[in-house]
PDB file of C-alpha atoms in Angstrom:
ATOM      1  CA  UNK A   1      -3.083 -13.919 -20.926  1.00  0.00           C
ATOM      2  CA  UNK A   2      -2.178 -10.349 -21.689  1.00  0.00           C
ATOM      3  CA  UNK A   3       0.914  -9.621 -20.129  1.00  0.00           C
ATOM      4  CA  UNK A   4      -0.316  -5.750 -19.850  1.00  0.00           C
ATOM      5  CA  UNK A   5      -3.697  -6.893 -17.554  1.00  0.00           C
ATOM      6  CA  UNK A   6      -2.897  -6.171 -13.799  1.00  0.00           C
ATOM      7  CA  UNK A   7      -2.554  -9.530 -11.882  1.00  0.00           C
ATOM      8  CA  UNK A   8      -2.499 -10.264  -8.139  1.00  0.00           C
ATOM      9  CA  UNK A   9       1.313  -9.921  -6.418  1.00  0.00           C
ATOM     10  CA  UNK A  10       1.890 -11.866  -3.303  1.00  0.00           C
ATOM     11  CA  UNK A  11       2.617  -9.166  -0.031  1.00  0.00           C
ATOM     12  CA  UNK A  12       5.602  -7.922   1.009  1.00  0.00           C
ATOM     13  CA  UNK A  13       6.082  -8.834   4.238  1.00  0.00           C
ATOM     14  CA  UNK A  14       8.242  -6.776   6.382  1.00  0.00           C
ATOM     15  CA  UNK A  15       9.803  -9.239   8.910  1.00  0.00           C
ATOM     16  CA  UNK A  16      11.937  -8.248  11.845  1.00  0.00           C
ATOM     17  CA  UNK A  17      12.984  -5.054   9.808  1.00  0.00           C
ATOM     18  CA  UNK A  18      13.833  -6.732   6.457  1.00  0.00           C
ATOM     19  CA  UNK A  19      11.916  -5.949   2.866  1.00  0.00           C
ATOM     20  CA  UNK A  20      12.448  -8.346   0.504  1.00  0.00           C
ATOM     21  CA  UNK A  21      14.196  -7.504  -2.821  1.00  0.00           C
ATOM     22  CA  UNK A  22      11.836  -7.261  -6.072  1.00  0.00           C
ATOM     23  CA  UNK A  23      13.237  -8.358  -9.256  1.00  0.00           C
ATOM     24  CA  UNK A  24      13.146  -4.322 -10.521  1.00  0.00           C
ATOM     25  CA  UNK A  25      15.527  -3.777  -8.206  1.00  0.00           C
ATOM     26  CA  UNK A  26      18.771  -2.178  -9.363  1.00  0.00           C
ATOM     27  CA  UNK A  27      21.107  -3.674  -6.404  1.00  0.00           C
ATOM     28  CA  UNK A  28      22.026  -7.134  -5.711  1.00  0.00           C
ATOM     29  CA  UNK A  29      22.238  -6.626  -1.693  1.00  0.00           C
ATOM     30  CA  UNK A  30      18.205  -5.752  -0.609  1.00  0.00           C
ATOM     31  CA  UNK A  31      16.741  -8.636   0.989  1.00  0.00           C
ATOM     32  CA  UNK A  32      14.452 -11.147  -2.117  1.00  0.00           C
ATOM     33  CA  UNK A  33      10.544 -10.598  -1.983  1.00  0.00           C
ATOM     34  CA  UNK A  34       7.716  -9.895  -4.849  1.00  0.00           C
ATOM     35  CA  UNK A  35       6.516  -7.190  -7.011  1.00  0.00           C
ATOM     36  CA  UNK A  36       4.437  -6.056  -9.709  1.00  0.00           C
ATOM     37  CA  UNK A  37       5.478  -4.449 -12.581  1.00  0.00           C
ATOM     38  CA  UNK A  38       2.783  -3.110 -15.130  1.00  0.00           C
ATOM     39  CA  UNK A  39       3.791  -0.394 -18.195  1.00  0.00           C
ATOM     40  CA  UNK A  40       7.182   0.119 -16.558  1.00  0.00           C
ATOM     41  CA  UNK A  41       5.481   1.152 -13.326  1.00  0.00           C
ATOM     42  CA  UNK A  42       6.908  -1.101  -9.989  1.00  0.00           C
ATOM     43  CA  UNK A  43       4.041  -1.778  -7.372  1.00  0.00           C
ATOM     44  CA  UNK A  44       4.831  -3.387  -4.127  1.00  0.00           C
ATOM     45  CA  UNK A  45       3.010  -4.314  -0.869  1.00  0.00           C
ATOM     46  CA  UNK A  46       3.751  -4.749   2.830  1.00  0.00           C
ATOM     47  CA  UNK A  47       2.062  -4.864   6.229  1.00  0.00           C
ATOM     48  CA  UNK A  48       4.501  -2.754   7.923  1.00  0.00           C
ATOM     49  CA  UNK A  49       3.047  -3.159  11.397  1.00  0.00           C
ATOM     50  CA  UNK A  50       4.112   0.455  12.224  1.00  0.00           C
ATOM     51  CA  UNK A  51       5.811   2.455   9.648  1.00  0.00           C
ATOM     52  CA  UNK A  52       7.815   4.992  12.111  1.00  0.00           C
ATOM     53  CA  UNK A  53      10.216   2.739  13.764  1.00  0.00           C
ATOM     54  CA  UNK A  54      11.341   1.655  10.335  1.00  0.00           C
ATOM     55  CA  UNK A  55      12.430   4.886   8.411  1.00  0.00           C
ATOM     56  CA  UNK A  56      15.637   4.062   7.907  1.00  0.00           C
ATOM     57  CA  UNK A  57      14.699   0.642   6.202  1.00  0.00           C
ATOM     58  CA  UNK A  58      11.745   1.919   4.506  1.00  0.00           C
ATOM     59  CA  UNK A  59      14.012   4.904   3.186  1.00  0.00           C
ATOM     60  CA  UNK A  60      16.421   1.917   1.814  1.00  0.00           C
ATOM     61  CA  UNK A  61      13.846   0.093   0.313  1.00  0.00           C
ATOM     62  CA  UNK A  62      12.571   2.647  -1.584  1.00  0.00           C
ATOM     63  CA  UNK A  63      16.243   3.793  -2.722  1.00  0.00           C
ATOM     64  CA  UNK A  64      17.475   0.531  -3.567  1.00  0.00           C
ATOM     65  CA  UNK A  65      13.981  -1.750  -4.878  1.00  0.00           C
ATOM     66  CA  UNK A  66      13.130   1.200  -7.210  1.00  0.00           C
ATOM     67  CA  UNK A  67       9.480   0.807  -6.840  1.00  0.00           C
ATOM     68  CA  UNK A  68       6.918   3.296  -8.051  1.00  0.00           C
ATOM     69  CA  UNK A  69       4.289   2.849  -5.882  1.00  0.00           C
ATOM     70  CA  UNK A  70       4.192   1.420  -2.473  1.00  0.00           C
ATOM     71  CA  UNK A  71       0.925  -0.011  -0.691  1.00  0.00           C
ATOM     72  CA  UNK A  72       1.062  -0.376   2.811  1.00  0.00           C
ATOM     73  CA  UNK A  73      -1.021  -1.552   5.717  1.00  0.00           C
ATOM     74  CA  UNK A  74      -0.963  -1.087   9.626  1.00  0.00           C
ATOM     75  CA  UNK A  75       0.957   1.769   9.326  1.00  0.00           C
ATOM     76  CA  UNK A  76      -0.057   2.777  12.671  1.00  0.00           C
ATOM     77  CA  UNK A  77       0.310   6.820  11.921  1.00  0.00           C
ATOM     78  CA  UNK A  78      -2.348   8.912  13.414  1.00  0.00           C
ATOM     79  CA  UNK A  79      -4.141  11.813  11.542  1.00  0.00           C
ATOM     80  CA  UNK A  80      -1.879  13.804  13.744  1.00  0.00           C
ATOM     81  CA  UNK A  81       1.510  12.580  12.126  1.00  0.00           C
ATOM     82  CA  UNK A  82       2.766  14.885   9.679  1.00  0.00           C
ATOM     83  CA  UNK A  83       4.012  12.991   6.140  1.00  0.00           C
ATOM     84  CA  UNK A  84       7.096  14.589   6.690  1.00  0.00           C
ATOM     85  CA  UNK A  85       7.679  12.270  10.070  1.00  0.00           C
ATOM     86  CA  UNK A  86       8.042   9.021   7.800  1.00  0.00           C
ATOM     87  CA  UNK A  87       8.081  10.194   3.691  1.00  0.00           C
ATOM     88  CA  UNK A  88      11.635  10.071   2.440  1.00  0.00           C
ATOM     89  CA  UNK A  89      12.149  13.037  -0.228  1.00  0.00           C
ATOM     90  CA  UNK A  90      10.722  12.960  -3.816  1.00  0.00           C
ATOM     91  CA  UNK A  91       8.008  10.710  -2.245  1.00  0.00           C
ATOM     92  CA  UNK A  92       3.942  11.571  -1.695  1.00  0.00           C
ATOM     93  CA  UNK A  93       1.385   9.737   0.248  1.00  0.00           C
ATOM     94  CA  UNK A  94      -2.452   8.784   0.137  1.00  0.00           C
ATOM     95  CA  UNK A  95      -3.666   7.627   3.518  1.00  0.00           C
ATOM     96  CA  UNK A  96      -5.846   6.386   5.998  1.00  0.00           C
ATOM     97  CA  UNK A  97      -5.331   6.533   9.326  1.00  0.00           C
ATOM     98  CA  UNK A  98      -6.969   4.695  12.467  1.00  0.00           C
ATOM     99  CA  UNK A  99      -7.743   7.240  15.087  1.00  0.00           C
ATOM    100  CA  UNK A 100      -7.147   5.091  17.630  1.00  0.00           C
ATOM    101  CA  UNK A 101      -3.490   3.119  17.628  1.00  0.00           C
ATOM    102  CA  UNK A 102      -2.722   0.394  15.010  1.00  0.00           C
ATOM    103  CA  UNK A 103      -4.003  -0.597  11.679  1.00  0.00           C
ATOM    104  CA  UNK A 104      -4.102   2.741   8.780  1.00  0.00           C
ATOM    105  CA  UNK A 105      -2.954   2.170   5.268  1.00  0.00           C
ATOM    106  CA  UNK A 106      -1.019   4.065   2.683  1.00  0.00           C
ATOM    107  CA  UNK A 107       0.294   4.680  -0.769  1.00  0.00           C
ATOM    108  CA  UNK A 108       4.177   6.169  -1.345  1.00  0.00           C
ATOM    109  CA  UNK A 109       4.333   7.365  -4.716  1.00  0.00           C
ATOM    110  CA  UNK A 110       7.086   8.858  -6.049  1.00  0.00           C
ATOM    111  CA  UNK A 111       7.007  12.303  -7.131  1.00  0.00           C
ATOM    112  CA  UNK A 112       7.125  12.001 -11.077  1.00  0.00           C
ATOM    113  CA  UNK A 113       4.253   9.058 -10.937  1.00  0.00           C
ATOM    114  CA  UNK A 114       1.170  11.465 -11.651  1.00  0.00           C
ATOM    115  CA  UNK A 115      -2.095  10.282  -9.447  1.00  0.00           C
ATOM    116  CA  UNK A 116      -5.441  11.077  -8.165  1.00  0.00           C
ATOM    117  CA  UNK A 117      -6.547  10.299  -4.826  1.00  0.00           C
ATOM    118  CA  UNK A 118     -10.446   9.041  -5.052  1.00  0.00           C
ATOM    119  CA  UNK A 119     -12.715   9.588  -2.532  1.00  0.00           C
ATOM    120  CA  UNK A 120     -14.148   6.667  -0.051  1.00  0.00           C
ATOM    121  CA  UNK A 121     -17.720   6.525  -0.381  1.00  0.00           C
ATOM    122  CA  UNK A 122     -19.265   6.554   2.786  1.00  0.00           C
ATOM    123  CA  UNK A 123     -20.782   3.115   2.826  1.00  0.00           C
ATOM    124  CA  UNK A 124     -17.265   1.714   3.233  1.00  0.00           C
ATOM    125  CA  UNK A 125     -16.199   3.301   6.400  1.00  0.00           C
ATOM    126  CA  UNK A 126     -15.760   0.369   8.059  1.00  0.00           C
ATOM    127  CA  UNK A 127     -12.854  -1.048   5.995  1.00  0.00           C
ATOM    128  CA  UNK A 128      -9.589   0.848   6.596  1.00  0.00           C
ATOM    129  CA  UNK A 129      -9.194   2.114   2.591  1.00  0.00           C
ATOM    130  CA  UNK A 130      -7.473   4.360   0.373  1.00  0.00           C
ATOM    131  CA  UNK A 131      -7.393   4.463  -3.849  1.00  0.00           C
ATOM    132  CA  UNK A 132      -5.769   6.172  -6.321  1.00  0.00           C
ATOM    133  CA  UNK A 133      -5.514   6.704  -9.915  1.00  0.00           C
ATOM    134  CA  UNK A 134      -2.601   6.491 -11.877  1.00  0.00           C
ATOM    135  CA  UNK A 135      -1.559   7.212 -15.743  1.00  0.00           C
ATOM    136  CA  UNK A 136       0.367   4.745 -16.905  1.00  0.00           C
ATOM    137  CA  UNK A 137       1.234   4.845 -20.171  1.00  0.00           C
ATOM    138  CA  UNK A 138      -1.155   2.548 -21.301  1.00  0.00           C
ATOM    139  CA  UNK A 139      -3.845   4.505 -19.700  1.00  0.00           C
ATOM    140  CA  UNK A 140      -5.333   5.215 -16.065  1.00  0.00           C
ATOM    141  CA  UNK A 141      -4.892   2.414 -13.462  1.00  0.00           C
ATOM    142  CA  UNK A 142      -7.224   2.466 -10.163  1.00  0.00           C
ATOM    143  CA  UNK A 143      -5.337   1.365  -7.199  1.00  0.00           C
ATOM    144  CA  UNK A 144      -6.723   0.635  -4.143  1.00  0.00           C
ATOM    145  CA  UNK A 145      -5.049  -0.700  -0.993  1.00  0.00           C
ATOM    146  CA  UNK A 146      -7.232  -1.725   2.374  1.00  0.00           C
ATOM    147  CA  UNK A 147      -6.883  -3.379   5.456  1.00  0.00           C
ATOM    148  CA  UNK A 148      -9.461  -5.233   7.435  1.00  0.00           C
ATOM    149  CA  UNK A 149      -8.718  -5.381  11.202  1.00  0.00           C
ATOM    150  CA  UNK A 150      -9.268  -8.445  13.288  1.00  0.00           C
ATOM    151  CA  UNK A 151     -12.395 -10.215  14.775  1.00  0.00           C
ATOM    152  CA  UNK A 152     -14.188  -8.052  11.101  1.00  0.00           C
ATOM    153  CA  UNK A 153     -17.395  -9.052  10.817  1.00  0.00           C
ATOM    154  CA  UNK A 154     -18.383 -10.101   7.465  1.00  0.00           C
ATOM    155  CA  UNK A 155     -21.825 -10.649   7.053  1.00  0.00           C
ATOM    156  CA  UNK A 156     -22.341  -7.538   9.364  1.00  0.00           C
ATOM    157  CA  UNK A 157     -20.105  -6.084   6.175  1.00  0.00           C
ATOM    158  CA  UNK A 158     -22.177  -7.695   3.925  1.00  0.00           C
ATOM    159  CA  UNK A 159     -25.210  -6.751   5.002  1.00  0.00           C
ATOM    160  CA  UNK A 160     -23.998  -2.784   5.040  1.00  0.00           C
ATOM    161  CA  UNK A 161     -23.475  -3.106   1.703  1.00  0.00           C
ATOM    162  CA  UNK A 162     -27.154  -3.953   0.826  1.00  0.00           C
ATOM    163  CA  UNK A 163     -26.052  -7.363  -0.086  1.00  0.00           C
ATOM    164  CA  UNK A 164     -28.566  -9.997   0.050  1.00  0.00           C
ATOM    165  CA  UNK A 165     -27.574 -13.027   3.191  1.00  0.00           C
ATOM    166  CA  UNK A 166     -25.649 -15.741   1.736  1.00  0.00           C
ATOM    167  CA  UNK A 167     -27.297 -18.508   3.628  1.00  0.00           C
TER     168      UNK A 167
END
C-alpha cells in the first residue's frame, strides 16, 4: 500500500480530561493515543463530550501533540458561542453546531494549514457534518468529520438519500 493514501486512525478519546499522546508529538509527558500523519500534516480525532470545560487541556494538547488538524465531535457549543470562548491562538475552526444542547462537531486548524470550508448539501441535514479542504503538499485533501446522534435512524437515512431499501 502507498504509504501517501489516507487510511482510517482509531479516535481519540478524551477520558476524564486526558488526550492521549500521538507519536508526532514533540514531548514525552502528554498522555499515549493515535494519529494520522499524511505529507507532514498531523490529523487527530476525539469525542470531546463538551469542548468548554476542557480549555485548558485542549489548549495543552494542541501545544504539546503538535497536530495540524483536529476533528472533533459533541462539542456541545451553540451557534451562539463565539470561537474565541474555546480556540487557543494561531488556531481556526469549521463547525457545526446542535441548536439544542449536546452533540456539534468541529475542525481546529492551525493558522498556517491553508483550507476551504465546503458547503453541506442540503440532503444531509440530518447528520451533524462539517468538511474541509486542505493543500497538502501532495495536493488537496477533503476532510470531513460527522457525528450521528443516538437512537439515528438508518434506513429513515437511507431512504432520504434516494437509496433503494436494503431488504
Amino acid at each position: 500500500q502507498d504509504k501517501r493514501e489516507a487510511r482510517e486512525f482509531p479516535c481519540l478519546v478524551l477520558h476524564e480530561k486526558k488526550f492521549i499522546r500521538p507519536p508526532c508529538s514533540r514531548s514525552s509527558d502528554v498522555d499515549a493515543t493515535s494519529f494520522l500523519k499524511k505529507d507532514g500534516c498531523c490529523l487527530a480525532l476525539t469525542n470531546a463530550r463538551s469542548l468548554l470545560n476542557k480549555i485548558v487541556e485542549l489548549e495543552y494538547f494542541l501545544d504539546e501533540s503538535n497536530v495540524d488538524i483536529f476533528s472533533v465531535t459533541e462539542t456541545w457549543l451553540s451557534p451562539e458561542d463565539p470561537d474565541s470562548l474555546f480556540l487557543p491562538m494561531g488556531y481556526s475552526a469549521n463547525r457545526w453546531d446542535r441548536p439544542s444542547r449536546g452533540g456539534g462537531v468541529t475542525f481546529i486548524i492551525k493558522n498556517e494549514i491553508p483550507f476551504k470550508p465546503i458547503a453541506i448539501p442540503a440532503k444531509f441535514q440530518s447528520i451533524e457534518i462539517t468538511c474541509i479542504d486542505v493543500l497538502l503538499h501532495s495536493g488537496p485533501c477533503r476532510l470531513i468529520t460527522y457525528y450521528r446522534r443516538g437512537g439515528f435512524d438508518s434506513m429513515a437515512e437511507l431512504r432520504s438519500y434516494g437509496y433503494a431499501s436494503l431488504n
